[in-house]
Structure formats: C-alpha cells, structure tokens
CSV table of C-alpha atoms and ligand atoms in Angstrom, one decimal:
chain,number,residue,atom,x,y,z
A,9,UNK,CA,-5.2,2.0,36.5
A,10,UNK,CA,-6.1,4.4,38.9
A,11,UNK,CA,-5.5,2.5,43.4
A,12,UNK,CA,-7.4,4.1,46.1
A,13,UNK,CA,-4.9,6.4,47.2
A,14,UNK,CA,-6.2,10.3,47.4
A,15,UNK,CA,-4.4,13.7,46.8
A,16,UNK,CA,-5.2,15.9,49.8
A,17,UNK,CA,-3.6,19.5,49.4
A,18,UNK,CA,-3.2,22.0,52.3
A,19,UNK,CA,-4.3,19.1,54.9
A,20,UNK,CA,-1.9,20.6,57.2
A,21,UNK,CA,-4.7,23.9,57.6
A,22,UNK,CA,-7.4,24.4,60.0
A,23,UNK,CA,-9.8,22.1,58.0
A,24,UNK,CA,-7.5,19.8,55.9
A,25,UNK,CA,-6.2,18.4,59.4
A,26,UNK,CA,-9.7,18.0,61.0
A,27,UNK,CA,-10.9,16.1,57.1
A,28,UNK,CA,-8.0,13.5,56.9
A,29,UNK,CA,-8.3,12.1,61.0
A,30,UNK,CA,-12.4,12.1,59.9
A,31,UNK,CA,-11.4,10.5,56.9
A,32,UNK,CA,-9.5,7.0,58.0
A,33,UNK,CA,-12.3,6.7,60.7
A,34,UNK,CA,-15.2,6.1,57.8
A,35,UNK,CA,-11.9,4.4,55.1
A,36,UNK,CA,-9.4,2.8,56.9
A,37,UNK,CA,-8.6,0.8,53.1
A,38,UNK,CA,-7.7,4.8,51.7
A,39,UNK,CA,-4.3,6.1,51.4
A,40,UNK,CA,-3.5,9.8,51.9
A,41,UNK,CA,-0.5,12.5,49.7
A,42,UNK,CA,-0.9,15.2,52.5
A,43,UNK,CA,0.6,18.2,49.7
A,44,UNK,CA,1.2,20.9,52.2
A,45,UNK,CA,3.3,24.1,51.7
A,46,UNK,CA,3.6,24.8,55.0
A,47,UNK,CA,2.5,28.0,55.6
A,48,UNK,CA,2.4,29.7,58.6
A,49,UNK,CA,-1.2,28.7,59.2
A,50,UNK,CA,-0.1,24.6,59.2
A,51,UNK,CA,0.4,22.8,61.8
A,52,UNK,CA,1.7,19.4,61.5
A,53,UNK,CA,1.0,18.0,64.9
A,54,UNK,CA,-3.1,17.6,64.2
A,55,UNK,CA,-2.7,15.1,62.5
A,56,UNK,CA,-2.5,11.3,63.6
A,57,UNK,CA,-0.8,9.7,61.7
A,58,UNK,CA,-2.2,6.5,60.5
A,59,UNK,CA,1.5,5.3,59.6
A,60,UNK,CA,3.6,4.9,56.5
A,61,UNK,CA,1.5,2.7,54.4
A,62,UNK,CA,-1.8,5.0,54.5
A,63,UNK,CA,-0.4,8.2,55.0
A,64,UNK,CA,2.0,10.5,54.4
A,65,UNK,CA,3.4,13.8,53.7
A,66,UNK,CA,4.6,16.1,51.0
A,67,UNK,CA,6.2,19.3,51.6
A,68,UNK,CA,5.5,20.9,48.8
A,69,UNK,CA,3.7,23.1,46.6
A,70,UNK,CA,0.7,22.6,44.3
A,71,UNK,CA,2.9,25.6,42.0
A,72,UNK,CA,5.1,23.5,41.9
A,73,UNK,CA,5.2,21.2,38.3
A,74,UNK,CA,6.8,18.9,38.2
A,75,UNK,CA,6.7,17.3,42.3
A,76,UNK,CA,2.9,17.1,40.8
A,77,UNK,CA,3.8,15.3,38.0
A,78,UNK,CA,6.2,13.4,39.6
A,79,UNK,CA,3.6,12.6,42.7
A,80,UNK,CA,0.5,11.4,40.2
A,81,UNK,CA,3.2,8.6,38.6
A,82,UNK,CA,4.3,7.6,42.4
A,83,UNK,CA,0.9,6.9,43.4
A,84,UNK,CA,-1.4,6.6,40.5
A,85,UNK,CA,-4.2,9.6,42.8
A,86,UNK,CA,-8.0,7.8,42.1
A,87,UNK,CA,-8.7,11.6,43.4
A,88,UNK,CA,-7.9,15.3,44.6
A,89,UNK,CA,-9.5,17.3,47.4
A,90,UNK,CA,-8.0,21.0,47.0
A,91,UNK,CA,-8.1,22.7,50.9
A,92,UNK,CA,-5.5,24.6,50.5
A,93,UNK,CA,-4.9,28.2,50.5
A,94,UNK,CA,-4.2,31.6,51.6
A,95,UNK,CA,-8.0,31.4,53.0
A,96,UNK,CA,-7.4,34.8,55.0
A,97,UNK,CA,-9.7,37.7,53.9
A,98,UNK,CA,-7.3,41.0,56.3
A,99,UNK,CA,-4.4,39.0,54.6
A,100,UNK,CA,-6.0,39.1,50.9
A,101,UNK,CA,-6.6,42.9,51.6
A,102,UNK,CA,-2.7,43.2,52.8
A,103,UNK,CA,-1.2,41.2,49.8
A,104,UNK,CA,-3.2,40.6,47.6
A,105,UNK,CA,-0.5,38.6,45.3
A,106,UNK,CA,0.6,35.9,46.9
A,107,UNK,CA,-4.0,34.1,47.7
A,108,UNK,CA,-3.5,35.2,43.4
A,109,UNK,CA,-1.1,32.8,42.9
A,110,UNK,CA,-1.8,30.1,45.2
A,111,UNK,CA,-6.1,29.9,45.0
A,112,UNK,CA,-5.4,30.4,41.8
A,113,UNK,CA,-2.8,29.5,39.6
A,114,UNK,CA,-2.8,26.9,42.0
A,115,UNK,CA,-5.9,25.4,41.1
A,116,UNK,CA,-5.3,25.2,37.5
A,117,UNK,CA,-1.5,22.9,38.0
A,118,UNK,CA,-3.6,20.6,39.6
A,119,UNK,CA,-6.0,20.3,38.0
A,120,UNK,CA,-4.5,20.0,34.5
A,121,UNK,CA,-2.1,17.3,35.8
A,122,UNK,CA,-5.5,15.8,36.6
A,123,UNK,CA,-6.5,16.2,33.5
A,124,UNK,CA,-2.9,15.1,31.9
A,125,UNK,CA,-2.7,12.0,34.5
A,126,UNK,CA,-6.5,10.6,34.1
A,127,UNK,CA,-7.3,11.7,30.0
A,128,UNK,CA,-6.0,11.1,26.9
A,129,UNK,CA,-8.3,14.4,25.4
A,130,UNK,CA,-11.4,16.0,25.7
A,131,UNK,CA,-14.2,14.0,26.8
A,132,UNK,CA,-12.0,11.5,26.4
A,133,UNK,CA,-11.1,9.2,29.9
A,134,UNK,CA,-7.9,7.3,29.9
A,135,UNK,CA,-9.6,3.4,30.3
A,136,UNK,CA,-9.4,2.3,34.6
A,137,UNK,CA,-9.8,5.9,34.8
A,138,UNK,CA,-13.2,6.7,35.5
A,139,UNK,CA,-14.5,7.4,39.1
A,140,UNK,CA,-11.3,9.6,39.1
A,141,UNK,CA,-12.5,12.8,40.5
A,142,UNK,CA,-11.4,16.8,41.2
A,143,UNK,CA,-12.9,18.0,44.5
A,144,UNK,CA,-12.4,21.5,45.1
A,145,UNK,CA,-13.2,23.2,48.1
A,146,UNK,CA,-14.4,26.4,47.5
A,147,UNK,CA,-16.7,28.8,50.2
A,148,UNK,CA,-19.6,31.1,50.4
A,149,UNK,CA,-18.2,33.9,50.4
A,150,UNK,CA,-17.8,33.6,46.1
A,151,UNK,CA,-21.3,35.0,46.2
A,152,UNK,CA,-21.0,38.0,47.5
A,153,UNK,CA,-22.7,40.2,50.6
A,154,UNK,CA,-27.4,39.4,51.3
A,155,UNK,CA,-28.8,42.1,52.6
A,156,UNK,CA,-31.2,41.5,55.7
A,157,UNK,CA,-32.7,38.7,53.7
A,158,UNK,CA,-32.0,35.0,51.3
A,159,UNK,CA,-30.0,32.4,50.9
A,160,UNK,CA,-26.7,31.9,49.5
A,161,UNK,CA,-28.0,29.3,46.7
A,162,UNK,CA,-26.3,27.5,43.5
A,163,UNK,CA,-28.3,29.4,41.7
A,164,UNK,CA,-26.7,33.0,42.8
A,165,UNK,CA,-24.7,34.9,40.9
A,166,UNK,CA,-20.9,35.1,42.1
A,167,UNK,CA,-20.2,38.8,43.5
A,168,UNK,CA,-17.4,38.4,44.9
A,169,UNK,CA,-15.8,41.2,47.1
A,170,UNK,CA,-12.6,40.7,48.7
A,171,UNK,CA,-9.3,39.2,47.1
A,172,UNK,CA,-9.9,36.3,48.8
A,173,UNK,CA,-13.2,35.3,47.4
A,174,UNK,CA,-12.0,36.8,44.2
A,175,UNK,CA,-9.4,33.9,44.2
A,176,UNK,CA,-11.6,32.1,45.7
A,177,UNK,CA,-14.6,32.7,42.7
A,178,UNK,CA,-11.4,31.9,39.7
A,179,UNK,CA,-10.5,29.2,40.7
A,180,UNK,CA,-14.4,27.6,40.7
A,181,UNK,CA,-15.4,29.4,37.7
A,182,UNK,CA,-11.5,27.3,36.1
A,183,UNK,CA,-12.8,23.8,37.6
A,184,UNK,CA,-16.0,24.1,35.6
A,185,UNK,CA,-13.8,25.0,33.1
A,186,UNK,CA,-12.4,21.6,33.3
A,187,UNK,CA,-15.5,19.9,33.0
A,188,UNK,CA,-17.3,21.5,30.6
A,189,UNK,CA,-13.4,22.1,27.5
A,190,UNK,CA,-12.2,19.0,29.3
A,191,UNK,CA,-15.0,16.2,30.6
A,192,UNK,CA,-12.8,16.1,33.7
A,193,UNK,CA,-14.5,15.1,36.7
A,194,UNK,CA,-15.2,17.3,39.1
A,195,UNK,CA,-16.6,19.1,41.8
A,196,UNK,CA,-16.6,21.8,43.5
A,197,UNK,CA,-18.4,22.1,47.1
A,198,UNK,CA,-19.3,25.7,48.7
A,199,UNK,CA,-19.2,26.0,52.1
A,200,UNK,CA,-19.7,28.8,55.2
A,201,UNK,CA,-17.6,30.1,58.4
A,202,UNK,CA,-16.2,27.2,59.9
A,203,UNK,CA,-15.4,26.4,63.5
A,204,UNK,CA,-14.0,23.7,66.4
A,205,UNK,CA,-10.2,22.5,66.8
A,206,UNK,CA,-7.0,23.2,65.3
A,207,UNK,CA,-8.2,26.6,63.7
A,208,UNK,CA,-5.1,29.0,62.9
A,209,UNK,CA,-5.2,32.0,65.8
A,210,UNK,CA,-5.6,34.5,62.9
A,211,UNK,CA,-9.7,33.5,62.7
A,212,UNK,CA,-12.2,35.0,65.1
A,213,UNK,CA,-13.4,32.8,67.7
A,214,UNK,CA,-9.2,31.7,67.8
A,215,UNK,CA,-8.9,35.5,68.6
A,216,UNK,CA,-12.0,35.6,71.2
A,217,UNK,CA,-10.6,33.1,73.4
A,218,UNK,CA,-7.2,33.9,73.8
A,219,UNK,CA,-7.9,37.9,74.1
A,220,UNK,CA,-9.8,36.5,77.2
A,221,UNK,CA,-8.3,34.3,78.9
A,222,UNK,CA,-5.0,36.4,78.1
A,223,UNK,CA,-7.5,39.2,79.5
A,224,UNK,CA,-6.8,41.7,77.0
A,225,UNK,CA,-9.7,43.6,74.7
A,226,UNK,CA,-11.5,40.9,72.1
A,227,UNK,CA,-11.1,43.0,69.4
A,228,UNK,CA,-15.1,42.8,67.0
A,229,UNK,CA,-15.5,45.1,63.8
A,230,UNK,CA,-17.1,47.9,63.0
A,231,UNK,CA,-21.0,47.4,65.3
A,232,UNK,CA,-20.3,44.0,65.3
A,233,UNK,CA,-23.5,43.4,63.9
A,234,UNK,CA,-22.6,41.4,60.1
A,235,UNK,CA,-23.8,38.0,60.4
A,236,UNK,CA,-22.4,34.6,59.4
A,237,UNK,CA,-23.3,30.9,59.3
A,238,UNK,CA,-21.0,28.9,61.3
A,239,UNK,CA,-20.7,25.4,60.5
A,240,UNK,CA,-18.6,23.3,62.9
A,241,UNK,CA,-15.7,21.8,60.3
A,242,UNK,CA,-16.7,18.3,60.9
A,243,UNK,CA,-20.0,18.6,60.0
A,244,UNK,CA,-17.5,20.3,56.4
A,245,UNK,CA,-16.4,17.2,56.5
A,246,UNK,CA,-18.4,14.8,56.4
A,247,UNK,CA,-20.2,16.1,53.5
A,248,UNK,CA,-17.1,16.9,51.6
A,249,UNK,CA,-17.1,13.5,51.8
A,250,UNK,CA,-21.0,12.8,50.5
A,251,UNK,CA,-20.0,14.8,48.1
A,252,UNK,CA,-16.5,12.5,46.9
A,253,UNK,CA,-17.9,10.2,46.7
A,254,UNK,CA,-21.7,10.7,45.5
A,255,UNK,CA,-21.9,13.8,44.4
A,256,UNK,CA,-22.8,13.8,40.5
A,257,UNK,CA,-19.5,15.8,38.2
A,258,UNK,CA,-19.9,19.5,36.8
A,259,UNK,CA,-22.1,20.1,40.1
A,260,UNK,CA,-21.2,22.8,42.8
A,261,UNK,CA,-23.2,22.0,46.6
A,262,UNK,CA,-23.6,24.6,48.9
A,263,UNK,CA,-22.5,23.7,52.5
A,264,UNK,CA,-24.0,25.6,56.0
A,265,UNK,CA,-25.2,24.9,58.9
A,266,UNK,CA,-28.4,26.5,58.9
A,267,UNK,CA,-26.6,28.8,61.8
A,268,UNK,CA,-26.7,32.1,60.9
A,269,UNK,CA,-25.4,34.8,64.3
A,270,UNK,CA,-24.0,37.8,64.7
A,271,UNK,CA,-20.2,38.7,65.3
A,272,UNK,CA,-21.3,39.5,68.7
A,273,UNK,CA,-24.0,37.5,69.4
A,274,UNK,CA,-20.9,35.0,68.5
A,275,UNK,CA,-18.9,36.1,70.8
A,276,UNK,CA,-21.5,36.7,73.2
A,277,UNK,CA,-21.5,32.9,74.0
A,278,UNK,CA,-18.4,32.7,73.8
A,279,UNK,CA,-17.0,34.8,76.2
A,280,UNK,CA,-20.6,33.0,79.0
A,281,UNK,CA,-19.1,30.0,78.1
A,282,UNK,CA,-15.6,31.4,79.1
A,283,UNK,CA,-17.6,32.6,82.1
A,284,UNK,CA,-18.9,29.2,82.9
A,285,UNK,CA,-15.9,26.6,82.2
A,286,UNK,CA,-12.8,29.5,83.4
A,287,UNK,CA,-14.0,32.2,85.4
A,288,UNK,CA,-11.7,35.7,85.0
A,289,UNK,CA,-10.0,35.2,88.7
A,290,UNK,CA,-11.2,39.3,89.0
A,291,UNK,CA,-14.8,38.4,89.3
A,292,UNK,CA,-15.5,40.6,86.1
A,293,UNK,CA,-17.3,38.6,82.5
A,294,UNK,CA,-15.5,38.4,79.2
A,295,UNK,CA,-17.8,39.7,77.8
A,296,UNK,CA,-16.5,43.5,79.8
A,297,UNK,CA,-13.2,42.6,77.4
A,298,UNK,CA,-15.4,43.5,74.2
A,299,UNK,CA,-14.0,46.3,72.0
A,300,UNK,CA,-15.4,47.8,69.2
A,301,UNK,CA,-12.8,48.8,66.1
A,302,UNK,CA,-12.3,50.4,62.5
A,303,UNK,CA,-14.6,48.1,60.5
A,304,UNK,CA,-13.0,46.0,57.4
A,305,UNK,CA,-12.8,48.0,54.2
A,306,UNK,CA,-15.2,45.9,51.6
A,307,UNK,CA,-15.9,44.0,54.8
A,308,UNK,CA,-19.3,41.4,53.7
A,309,UNK,CA,-22.6,42.5,55.3
A,310,UNK,CA,-24.5,38.6,55.5
A,311,UNK,CA,-23.7,35.6,53.9
A,312,UNK,CA,-26.4,32.6,54.5
A,313,UNK,CA,-26.8,29.3,52.9
A,314,UNK,CA,-29.8,26.5,51.6
A,315,UNK,CA,-28.0,23.6,51.4
A,316,UNK,CA,-31.8,21.9,50.4
A,317,UNK,CA,-29.0,20.6,47.3
A,318,UNK,CA,-26.7,18.5,49.1
A,319,UNK,CA,-28.9,17.6,51.6
A,320,UNK,CA,-32.0,17.1,49.5
A,321,UNK,CA,-30.4,14.7,46.6
A,322,UNK,CA,-26.6,12.9,49.1
A,323,UNK,CA,-29.0,13.4,52.3
A,324,UNK,CA,-26.1,14.6,54.6
A,325,UNK,CA,-27.4,16.3,57.4
A,326,UNK,CA,-25.2,18.6,59.9
A,327,UNK,CA,-24.7,16.3,63.6
A,328,UNK,CA,-23.7,19.0,65.7
A,329,UNK,CA,-25.9,21.6,67.0
A,330,UNK,CA,-24.5,25.0,67.7
A,331,UNK,CA,-24.7,25.1,71.3
A,332,UNK,CA,-22.4,21.6,71.3
A,333,UNK,CA,-19.6,22.1,68.3
A,334,UNK,CA,-19.1,26.5,69.8
A,335,UNK,CA,-19.0,23.9,73.2
A,336,UNK,CA,-16.5,21.1,72.7
A,337,UNK,CA,-14.6,24.5,70.0
A,338,UNK,CA,-14.0,26.9,73.5
A,339,UNK,CA,-13.1,23.1,75.7
A,340,UNK,CA,-10.7,22.2,73.5
A,341,UNK,CA,-9.2,26.1,72.8
A,342,UNK,CA,-9.0,26.2,77.0
A,343,UNK,CA,-7.3,22.7,77.7
A,344,UNK,CA,-4.9,24.2,74.8
A,345,UNK,CA,-3.7,27.6,76.1
A,346,UNK,CA,-3.7,26.0,78.8
A,347,UNK,CA,-1.6,23.8,78.8
A,348,UNK,CA,0.5,26.6,76.0
B,476,NAD,P1,-6.3,27.6,56.8
B,476,NAD,O1,-5.5,28.4,55.7
B,476,NAD,O2,-6.5,27.1,58.0
B,476,NAD,O3,-5.3,26.2,55.7
B,476,NAD,C1,-4.4,26.5,54.0
B,476,NAD,C2,-3.2,25.0,54.3
B,476,NAD,O4,-3.3,25.5,53.3
B,476,NAD,C3,-2.0,25.1,54.8
B,476,NAD,O5,-2.1,23.6,55.2
B,476,NAD,C4,-1.0,25.7,54.0
B,476,NAD,O6,0.3,25.2,54.5
B,476,NAD,C5,-1.9,24.6,52.8
B,476,NAD,N1,-1.4,25.8,51.9
B,476,NAD,C6,-0.9,27.3,51.1
B,476,NAD,N2,-1.2,27.4,50.0
B,476,NAD,C7,-0.5,26.3,49.5
B,476,NAD,C8,0.4,26.0,48.0
B,476,NAD,N3,0.5,27.1,47.0
B,476,NAD,N4,0.4,24.2,48.1
B,476,NAD,C9,0.4,23.7,49.8
B,476,NAD,N5,-0.5,24.2,50.1
B,476,NAD,C10,-0.9,25.0,51.0
B,476,NAD,O7,-6.7,27.0,55.6
B,476,NAD,P2,-8.7,26.8,56.0
B,476,NAD,O8,-8.9,26.7,56.7
B,476,NAD,O9,-8.5,25.5,56.4
B,476,NAD,O10,-9.9,26.8,54.3
B,476,NAD,C11,-8.9,25.1,54.1
B,476,NAD,C12,-9.8,25.1,51.8
B,476,NAD,O11,-11.1,25.5,52.7
B,476,NAD,C13,-9.5,26.8,51.7
B,476,NAD,O12,-10.2,25.9,50.3
B,476,NAD,C14,-11.1,28.0,52.1
B,476,NAD,O13,-10.8,28.8,50.9
B,476,NAD,C15,-11.6,26.6,52.3
B,476,NAD,N6,-13.3,27.3,53.5
B,476,NAD,C16,-12.2,27.2,54.1
B,476,NAD,C17,-13.3,28.0,55.4
B,476,NAD,C18,-13.9,28.5,56.9
B,476,NAD,O14,-14.6,28.6,57.7
B,476,NAD,N7,-12.1,28.4,57.2
B,476,NAD,C19,-14.5,27.5,55.4
B,476,NAD,C20,-15.3,27.4,53.6
B,476,NAD,C21,-13.9,27.6,52.6
C-alpha cells in the first residue's frame, strides 16, 4: 500500500525549492523526500525545513539505481515529481554530456524504478498503488522557436534546438512511452521561463540585477529582441500542484503567464525598478549599463504558450501579474545582494 510520501528530485534548485516551501503551505499532511545531487545550481538554504516527520533530504544522483531502489523500498512513495536537471542552455552548448546523463538517462532511471515499484507488469498496477503518479517537469523549449505570431499548444510538434531542449524532449518521449507501453500513471508539464527568488546567478534576471548593482556592463545577447513568456515561479508551483493532483493520466499540460517580453524590454523594466528602489550613486540610470554581446548559437527567437487546456480543464490561473512578480523578485535580489 502506498503512503503519502512524495519523492521530489532536484528540490534544492530554483523551482524545486520554491515548490517544496509552497507545497507544505497547502499540503502539510504529506512527507517529501528531496533527492538532489547538489550541483552548482543547488542551495539547501533556500528550503524552509518543516521538521523530520515531514521532510528529509538525501544527497544523491537520479542515475544511481541502487539508491533509488533503496529509497523507494524505504519510503513507499505515492508520487515522484522530477525537477532534477541540468537547466542552463549556455552550459549545454559548452558541455552537453551532463545534460544527456541527467536529463535523459536520469529520467529513464526514475521512470523505470517507479514502474518496478508500482506495477507487476505492463498495464498491471499493484493493488494499493492505483493512484501513484510520476510527474515530469519539462519546458516550452522542446517546441523550438516561433515566428512573430502563434502559440505553442500541447499539439505542437517537438522541434528542440539546443542540447538542453533536446534532452528534455527525449525525456518527455520516454515519459510518454511509459504511459503507452506500460500504463504507468504519468503527467508532463511544459512551462515557459520562470522568474522569482532563489534562481541561480547564471540566469538572465539574476545576471541583470547583479551586474547593475555592481555597476558593471549588463550583457544582452544579439539585438535583445528574443521574446520569452515569463511566469512567476509561485504560479508555476501552483500549476504543478493542479496537474499532479487533478491532471489526467498520460496527458501533457502547457503552463504560461501570457507575459511575452523581449529580453531588452525585460532588462529595461528591471533597470527602472532598480532606479526606483536603489538609485545609482552617480545619478545615472542603470539602463545605461546595457551592452549588446554576440548572440548565443542557435538562439530561439520567440516562445509563447497557450495554456488554455490547463485553465479550462483544471481551473488553474496565475495569481501574479508580471508587474507584481518582477517587483517582488527585484526586491528579493536587492535584499539578498545587500546582505552580501
Ligand atoms: P536548477 O538548475 O535551478 O536546479 C536543478 C536541480 O537539480 C539542482 O538542485 C541540481 O543540484 C539538481 N540536479 C542536477 N542533476 C541532478 C542529478 N543527476 N540527480 C539529482 N539532482 C540533480 O533548475 P530549475 O530552474 O529549478 O529547473 C527545474 C526543472 O524545471 C528542470 O527540469 C527544468 O528543465 C524545468 N524548467 C525550468 C524552467 C526555468 O525557467 N527555470 C522553465 C521550464 C521548465
């Protein structure tokens, strides 16, 4: 019989840590085991530990089959939510191998362990394990790049362009195959760009804020006209809960914020907020620090998400406007950087 313990992988990263903190606000009767390899992107300090009866951290790799077997036997998980990934596109260009290992092989390893634990064979769920669910956290980048118009829907053909998005796409296909071939209860969510507290300093928004506050050039790729749809991380986390608890088996759900911005507009918005909350001592505006640098190879031009399936079928809505979320985010980074 499965219990109310969920395995979260990659929970010490940006979205995973936000998810764990937020999850306990709504589901205090669950226990979470957080399995994380603690790569450079992890920071355990971001998790508010609610105590040993509710939360346990395990340092380890999702590629370690014997560790997974031990954890599944020990905790009898009723669900797995797989956040663990190498997630930075620039790193996937410099060194794709780790992306294949974690994003593709690691997801396979988790899927197969879930299958062995919860099922007796293809389409034969063990008694008591009927509601056990595997949730894959994926990205809108699997769909490739859009022109000036159009939106990615769940029916859009996959066309990943970077080693990062290719490994995420491959993982999504493995998840799909475990549903169709074995009947494993899976769901997949494909989300747009997240922003908010706890993001690693290598990503665009923390880079803009950190460079600005240290009076250094703020690098913007190419002409700055690449468009992303931005979603506040807490809204991503609430959408994950909707799908994990209410989504239909085998389905995928797109998650987005209807907030398309060019990188340049995003950068100007952040600079304007910084001018307001922490003005430069020399009286100049932060936007004067913006500097265009050579474009990223294969840089996707535009992403935009149609999340109507999630909204109409599961009733999810974002709670934050971009203006609210980005202000909260900027204030958080200003505080954190001021604290040293
Ligand atoms: P992140 O890089 O901040 O965190 C990833 C976490 O995974 C880290 O704590 C790291 O230590 C852990 N990890 C890496 N390899 C591991 C392994 N082999 N075994 C166990 N743990 C491992 O990433 P994030 O931004 O929090 O993204 C989380 C998930 O959400 C990823 O799957 C990513 O593809 C997806 N996603 C991210 C965004 C975004 O805007 N950040 C948008 C859509 C989807």
